[in-house]
């Protein structure tokens, strides 16, 4: 299984297996509190459930954003969006120093972009997407820390990217959010894997139908 867990370092980003080669249980016990909390989050993400319709891949976490981080890129291909798959990412970031803007040491940041299903193309959908995200993060985020934007716009292709005459103008949506995950007494994220699972499930719900509409 490909490693998808990134630890920023001076000049480059290295996966935990590269940076902590030979990092056995004894080494874990002697790790700093901060690194121990990050390693615990890595273990949680490693054991998370995966959606078979989603491609997961490693992405770098900028050193300027956090001391340590876990970056996961997500791509969804389905029958409805073969030409325009939904894509996005989520980063779990850790700062050695307390950050007031994060309300702690941890912060989740996430992004997704997708073509809206035809039945969703009305002015109410941004609010419905947001309500759905709030429900999926319930019990995972610290209350009052979720914030973000939902942007909707029409895309018209020209030249080599021109759309077929029988294809309607595409309506695209981009969602950018961040929140502070719930942590325990040891300053570890209570369930880091669940944070990634929730964002992946939200993305899938935005573009797929399973009987009734997933976003309602």
PDB file of C-alpha atoms in Angstrom, residues 6-186:
ATOM      1  CA  UNK A   6       3.787  13.387   4.764  1.00  0.00           C
ATOM      2  CA  UNK A   7       6.121  15.062   7.263  1.00  0.00           C
ATOM      3  CA  UNK A   8       7.551  18.387   6.036  1.00  0.00           C
ATOM      4  CA  UNK A   9      11.272  18.823   6.635  1.00  0.00           C
ATOM      5  CA  UNK A  10      13.968  21.312   5.723  1.00  0.00           C
ATOM      6  CA  UNK A  11      14.066  21.725   1.951  1.00  0.00           C
ATOM      7  CA  UNK A  12      11.720  18.858   1.158  1.00  0.00           C
ATOM      8  CA  UNK A  13       8.803  16.756   2.321  1.00  0.00           C
ATOM      9  CA  UNK A  14       9.462  13.164   3.276  1.00  0.00           C
ATOM     10  CA  UNK A  15       7.083  10.367   4.171  1.00  0.00           C
ATOM     11  CA  UNK A  16       7.191   8.948   7.649  1.00  0.00           C
ATOM     12  CA  UNK A  17       8.756   5.757   6.318  1.00  0.00           C
ATOM     13  CA  UNK A  18      11.614   7.756   4.760  1.00  0.00           C
ATOM     14  CA  UNK A  19      12.126  10.175   7.618  1.00  0.00           C
ATOM     15  CA  UNK A  20      11.579   7.718  10.449  1.00  0.00           C
ATOM     16  CA  UNK A  21      13.076   4.544   8.961  1.00  0.00           C
ATOM     17  CA  UNK A  22      13.595   2.131  11.825  1.00  0.00           C
ATOM     18  CA  UNK A  23      11.289   4.167  14.077  1.00  0.00           C
ATOM     19  CA  UNK A  24      10.334   1.216  16.291  1.00  0.00           C
ATOM     20  CA  UNK A  25       8.206   1.027  19.433  1.00  0.00           C
ATOM     21  CA  UNK A  26      11.151   1.994  21.655  1.00  0.00           C
ATOM     22  CA  UNK A  27      11.803   5.102  19.569  1.00  0.00           C
ATOM     23  CA  UNK A  28       8.129   5.965  19.703  1.00  0.00           C
ATOM     24  CA  UNK A  29       8.203   5.871  23.491  1.00  0.00           C
ATOM     25  CA  UNK A  30      11.072   8.384  23.576  1.00  0.00           C
ATOM     26  CA  UNK A  31       9.522  10.720  20.994  1.00  0.00           C
ATOM     27  CA  UNK A  32       8.473  14.216  21.979  1.00  0.00           C
ATOM     28  CA  UNK A  33       4.853  14.751  22.960  1.00  0.00           C
ATOM     29  CA  UNK A  34       4.203  16.587  19.709  1.00  0.00           C
ATOM     30  CA  UNK A  35       5.723  13.930  17.465  1.00  0.00           C
ATOM     31  CA  UNK A  36       3.998  11.190  19.472  1.00  0.00           C
ATOM     32  CA  UNK A  37       0.659  12.912  18.827  1.00  0.00           C
ATOM     33  CA  UNK A  38       1.435  13.110  15.102  1.00  0.00           C
ATOM     34  CA  UNK A  39       2.499   9.453  14.936  1.00  0.00           C
ATOM     35  CA  UNK A  40      -0.748   8.490  16.637  1.00  0.00           C
ATOM     36  CA  UNK A  41      -2.637  10.437  13.953  1.00  0.00           C
ATOM     37  CA  UNK A  42      -0.641   8.644  11.239  1.00  0.00           C
ATOM     38  CA  UNK A  43      -1.586   5.269  12.715  1.00  0.00           C
ATOM     39  CA  UNK A  44      -5.242   6.312  12.754  1.00  0.00           C
ATOM     40  CA  UNK A  45      -5.208   7.408   9.112  1.00  0.00           C
ATOM     41  CA  UNK A  46      -3.353   4.216   8.156  1.00  0.00           C
ATOM     42  CA  UNK A  47      -6.172   2.080   9.551  1.00  0.00           C
ATOM     43  CA  UNK A  48      -9.070   4.177   8.234  1.00  0.00           C
ATOM     44  CA  UNK A  49     -11.757   2.735   5.986  1.00  0.00           C
ATOM     45  CA  UNK A  50     -11.375   3.527   2.297  1.00  0.00           C
ATOM     46  CA  UNK A  51     -14.052   4.116  -0.306  1.00  0.00           C
ATOM     47  CA  UNK A  52     -13.440   1.877  -3.314  1.00  0.00           C
ATOM     48  CA  UNK A  53     -14.671   4.614  -5.689  1.00  0.00           C
ATOM     49  CA  UNK A  54     -12.023   7.076  -4.493  1.00  0.00           C
ATOM     50  CA  UNK A  55      -8.338   7.201  -5.437  1.00  0.00           C
ATOM     51  CA  UNK A  56      -6.148   8.217  -2.472  1.00  0.00           C
ATOM     52  CA  UNK A  57      -2.650   9.617  -2.949  1.00  0.00           C
ATOM     53  CA  UNK A  58       0.087  11.330  -1.020  1.00  0.00           C
ATOM     54  CA  UNK A  59       0.379  15.107  -1.271  1.00  0.00           C
ATOM     55  CA  UNK A  60       2.948  17.354   0.398  1.00  0.00           C
ATOM     56  CA  UNK A  61       2.140  19.547   3.373  1.00  0.00           C
ATOM     57  CA  UNK A  62       3.983  22.887   3.026  1.00  0.00           C
ATOM     58  CA  UNK A  63       6.577  23.508   5.709  1.00  0.00           C
ATOM     59  CA  UNK A  64       5.281  27.075   5.922  1.00  0.00           C
ATOM     60  CA  UNK A  65       1.856  25.778   6.979  1.00  0.00           C
ATOM     61  CA  UNK A  66       2.784  23.404   9.788  1.00  0.00           C
ATOM     62  CA  UNK A  67       5.630  21.666  11.602  1.00  0.00           C
ATOM     63  CA  UNK A  68       4.136  18.270  10.788  1.00  0.00           C
ATOM     64  CA  UNK A  69       1.256  17.183   8.604  1.00  0.00           C
ATOM     65  CA  UNK A  70      -0.647  14.426   6.881  1.00  0.00           C
ATOM     66  CA  UNK A  71      -1.703  15.212   3.307  1.00  0.00           C
ATOM     67  CA  UNK A  72      -4.185  13.115   1.345  1.00  0.00           C
ATOM     68  CA  UNK A  73      -5.299  13.815  -2.231  1.00  0.00           C
ATOM     69  CA  UNK A  74      -8.672  12.425  -3.341  1.00  0.00           C
ATOM     70  CA  UNK A  75     -10.106  11.798  -6.824  1.00  0.00           C
ATOM     71  CA  UNK A  76     -13.542  10.395  -7.634  1.00  0.00           C
ATOM     72  CA  UNK A  77     -14.458   8.974 -11.032  1.00  0.00           C
ATOM     73  CA  UNK A  78     -18.055   7.923 -11.624  1.00  0.00           C
ATOM     74  CA  UNK A  79     -20.495   7.339 -14.472  1.00  0.00           C
ATOM     75  CA  UNK A  80     -21.843  10.882 -14.237  1.00  0.00           C
ATOM     76  CA  UNK A  81     -18.496  12.694 -14.217  1.00  0.00           C
ATOM     77  CA  UNK A  82     -16.093  10.638 -16.342  1.00  0.00           C
ATOM     78  CA  UNK A  83     -14.855  13.743 -18.168  1.00  0.00           C
ATOM     79  CA  UNK A  84     -14.793  15.963 -15.083  1.00  0.00           C
ATOM     80  CA  UNK A  85     -13.945  13.871 -12.031  1.00  0.00           C
ATOM     81  CA  UNK A  86     -14.326  15.339  -8.573  1.00  0.00           C
ATOM     82  CA  UNK A  87     -11.000  16.045  -6.931  1.00  0.00           C
ATOM     83  CA  UNK A  88      -9.793  17.481  -3.682  1.00  0.00           C
ATOM     84  CA  UNK A  89      -7.550  17.043  -0.685  1.00  0.00           C
ATOM     85  CA  UNK A  90      -7.407  17.184   3.087  1.00  0.00           C
ATOM     86  CA  UNK A  91      -4.474  18.065   5.324  1.00  0.00           C
ATOM     87  CA  UNK A  92      -4.175  17.425   9.048  1.00  0.00           C
ATOM     88  CA  UNK A  93      -1.620  19.968  10.237  1.00  0.00           C
ATOM     89  CA  UNK A  94       0.229  20.137  13.549  1.00  0.00           C
ATOM     90  CA  UNK A  95       2.086  23.117  15.030  1.00  0.00           C
ATOM     91  CA  UNK A  96       4.543  22.671  17.881  1.00  0.00           C
ATOM     92  CA  UNK A  97       3.413  26.032  19.221  1.00  0.00           C
ATOM     93  CA  UNK A  98      -0.181  26.893  20.113  1.00  0.00           C
ATOM     94  CA  UNK A  99      -1.870  28.920  17.356  1.00  0.00           C
ATOM     95  CA  UNK A 100      -4.743  31.137  18.390  1.00  0.00           C
ATOM     96  CA  UNK A 101      -6.133  31.145  14.845  1.00  0.00           C
ATOM     97  CA  UNK A 102      -6.359  27.343  15.040  1.00  0.00           C
ATOM     98  CA  UNK A 103      -7.694  27.304  18.609  1.00  0.00           C
ATOM     99  CA  UNK A 104      -4.951  24.810  19.410  1.00  0.00           C
ATOM    100  CA  UNK A 105      -2.056  22.877  17.889  1.00  0.00           C
ATOM    101  CA  UNK A 106      -4.076  21.023  15.238  1.00  0.00           C
ATOM    102  CA  UNK A 107      -5.976  22.233  12.198  1.00  0.00           C
ATOM    103  CA  UNK A 108      -7.668  20.456   9.301  1.00  0.00           C
ATOM    104  CA  UNK A 109      -7.817  22.168   5.913  1.00  0.00           C
ATOM    105  CA  UNK A 110      -9.694  20.713   2.958  1.00  0.00           C
ATOM    106  CA  UNK A 111     -10.642  21.521  -0.625  1.00  0.00           C
ATOM    107  CA  UNK A 112     -12.778  19.918  -3.324  1.00  0.00           C
ATOM    108  CA  UNK A 113     -13.833  20.774  -6.868  1.00  0.00           C
ATOM    109  CA  UNK A 114     -16.561  19.038  -8.866  1.00  0.00           C
ATOM    110  CA  UNK A 115     -19.122  19.467 -11.613  1.00  0.00           C
ATOM    111  CA  UNK A 116     -22.522  19.840 -10.035  1.00  0.00           C
ATOM    112  CA  UNK A 117     -25.156  17.213 -10.928  1.00  0.00           C
ATOM    113  CA  UNK A 118     -27.864  18.715 -13.155  1.00  0.00           C
ATOM    114  CA  UNK A 119     -30.500  18.492 -10.431  1.00  0.00           C
ATOM    115  CA  UNK A 120     -28.323  20.481  -8.018  1.00  0.00           C
ATOM    116  CA  UNK A 121     -27.897  23.596 -10.127  1.00  0.00           C
ATOM    117  CA  UNK A 122     -29.906  26.112  -8.140  1.00  0.00           C
ATOM    118  CA  UNK A 123     -29.095  28.920  -5.732  1.00  0.00           C
ATOM    119  CA  UNK A 124     -29.935  26.860  -2.633  1.00  0.00           C
ATOM    120  CA  UNK A 125     -27.246  24.231  -3.153  1.00  0.00           C
ATOM    121  CA  UNK A 126     -24.316  26.050  -1.485  1.00  0.00           C
ATOM    122  CA  UNK A 127     -26.284  26.150   1.782  1.00  0.00           C
ATOM    123  CA  UNK A 128     -27.297  22.507   1.396  1.00  0.00           C
ATOM    124  CA  UNK A 129     -23.694  21.453   0.764  1.00  0.00           C
ATOM    125  CA  UNK A 130     -22.616  23.360   3.866  1.00  0.00           C
ATOM    126  CA  UNK A 131     -25.366  21.835   6.014  1.00  0.00           C
ATOM    127  CA  UNK A 132     -24.324  18.375   4.827  1.00  0.00           C
ATOM    128  CA  UNK A 133     -20.689  19.033   5.745  1.00  0.00           C
ATOM    129  CA  UNK A 134     -21.658  20.245   9.222  1.00  0.00           C
ATOM    130  CA  UNK A 135     -23.599  17.030   9.805  1.00  0.00           C
ATOM    131  CA  UNK A 136     -20.712  14.845   8.652  1.00  0.00           C
ATOM    132  CA  UNK A 137     -18.242  16.638  10.933  1.00  0.00           C
ATOM    133  CA  UNK A 138     -20.538  16.524  13.967  1.00  0.00           C
ATOM    134  CA  UNK A 139     -18.589  14.965  16.824  1.00  0.00           C
ATOM    135  CA  UNK A 140     -15.274  15.327  14.971  1.00  0.00           C
ATOM    136  CA  UNK A 141     -14.662  19.096  15.052  1.00  0.00           C
ATOM    137  CA  UNK A 142     -14.422  21.520  17.934  1.00  0.00           C
ATOM    138  CA  UNK A 143     -17.640  23.515  18.071  1.00  0.00           C
ATOM    139  CA  UNK A 144     -17.465  26.941  16.468  1.00  0.00           C
ATOM    140  CA  UNK A 145     -14.198  26.359  14.567  1.00  0.00           C
ATOM    141  CA  UNK A 146     -15.545  25.356  11.135  1.00  0.00           C
ATOM    142  CA  UNK A 147     -15.324  28.006   8.444  1.00  0.00           C
ATOM    143  CA  UNK A 148     -15.073  28.149   4.686  1.00  0.00           C
ATOM    144  CA  UNK A 149     -16.545  29.070   1.327  1.00  0.00           C
ATOM    145  CA  UNK A 150     -18.722  27.403  -1.313  1.00  0.00           C
ATOM    146  CA  UNK A 151     -18.171  28.904  -4.779  1.00  0.00           C
ATOM    147  CA  UNK A 152     -20.407  28.096  -7.761  1.00  0.00           C
ATOM    148  CA  UNK A 153     -19.815  29.188 -11.359  1.00  0.00           C
ATOM    149  CA  UNK A 154     -20.547  28.225 -14.959  1.00  0.00           C
ATOM    150  CA  UNK A 155     -17.711  26.897 -17.122  1.00  0.00           C
ATOM    151  CA  UNK A 156     -17.787  27.285 -20.911  1.00  0.00           C
ATOM    152  CA  UNK A 157     -15.093  25.550 -22.949  1.00  0.00           C
ATOM    153  CA  UNK A 158     -13.521  27.052 -26.093  1.00  0.00           C
ATOM    154  CA  UNK A 159     -11.105  25.860 -28.768  1.00  0.00           C
ATOM    155  CA  UNK A 160      -9.865  22.340 -28.103  1.00  0.00           C
ATOM    156  CA  UNK A 161     -11.856  22.312 -24.862  1.00  0.00           C
ATOM    157  CA  UNK A 162     -15.137  23.364 -26.475  1.00  0.00           C
ATOM    158  CA  UNK A 163     -18.138  21.404 -25.311  1.00  0.00           C
ATOM    159  CA  UNK A 164     -20.231  19.307 -27.738  1.00  0.00           C
ATOM    160  CA  UNK A 165     -23.295  21.111 -29.094  1.00  0.00           C
ATOM    161  CA  UNK A 166     -25.589  18.770 -27.198  1.00  0.00           C
ATOM    162  CA  UNK A 167     -23.841  19.357 -23.868  1.00  0.00           C
ATOM    163  CA  UNK A 168     -25.111  22.034 -21.508  1.00  0.00           C
ATOM    164  CA  UNK A 169     -22.860  24.635 -19.933  1.00  0.00           C
ATOM    165  CA  UNK A 170     -21.054  22.992 -17.040  1.00  0.00           C
ATOM    166  CA  UNK A 171     -21.700  24.265 -13.521  1.00  0.00           C
ATOM    167  CA  UNK A 172     -18.693  23.819 -11.258  1.00  0.00           C
ATOM    168  CA  UNK A 173     -18.436  24.063  -7.491  1.00  0.00           C
ATOM    169  CA  UNK A 174     -15.390  24.619  -5.296  1.00  0.00           C
ATOM    170  CA  UNK A 175     -15.469  24.220  -1.522  1.00  0.00           C
ATOM    171  CA  UNK A 176     -12.672  25.398   0.772  1.00  0.00           C
ATOM    172  CA  UNK A 177     -12.938  24.770   4.496  1.00  0.00           C
ATOM    173  CA  UNK A 178     -10.925  24.402   7.666  1.00  0.00           C
ATOM    174  CA  UNK A 179     -11.715  23.328  11.205  1.00  0.00           C
ATOM    175  CA  UNK A 180     -10.069  22.307  14.461  1.00  0.00           C
ATOM    176  CA  UNK A 181     -10.375  18.573  15.143  1.00  0.00           C
ATOM    177  CA  UNK A 182     -11.312  17.297  18.569  1.00  0.00           C
ATOM    178  CA  UNK A 183      -8.277  16.282  20.633  1.00  0.00           C
ATOM    179  CA  UNK A 184      -7.746  14.261  23.820  1.00  0.00           C
ATOM    180  CA  UNK A 185      -5.861  14.990  27.031  1.00  0.00           C
ATOM    181  CA  UNK A 186      -2.545  14.139  25.333  1.00  0.00           C
TER     182      UNK A 186
END
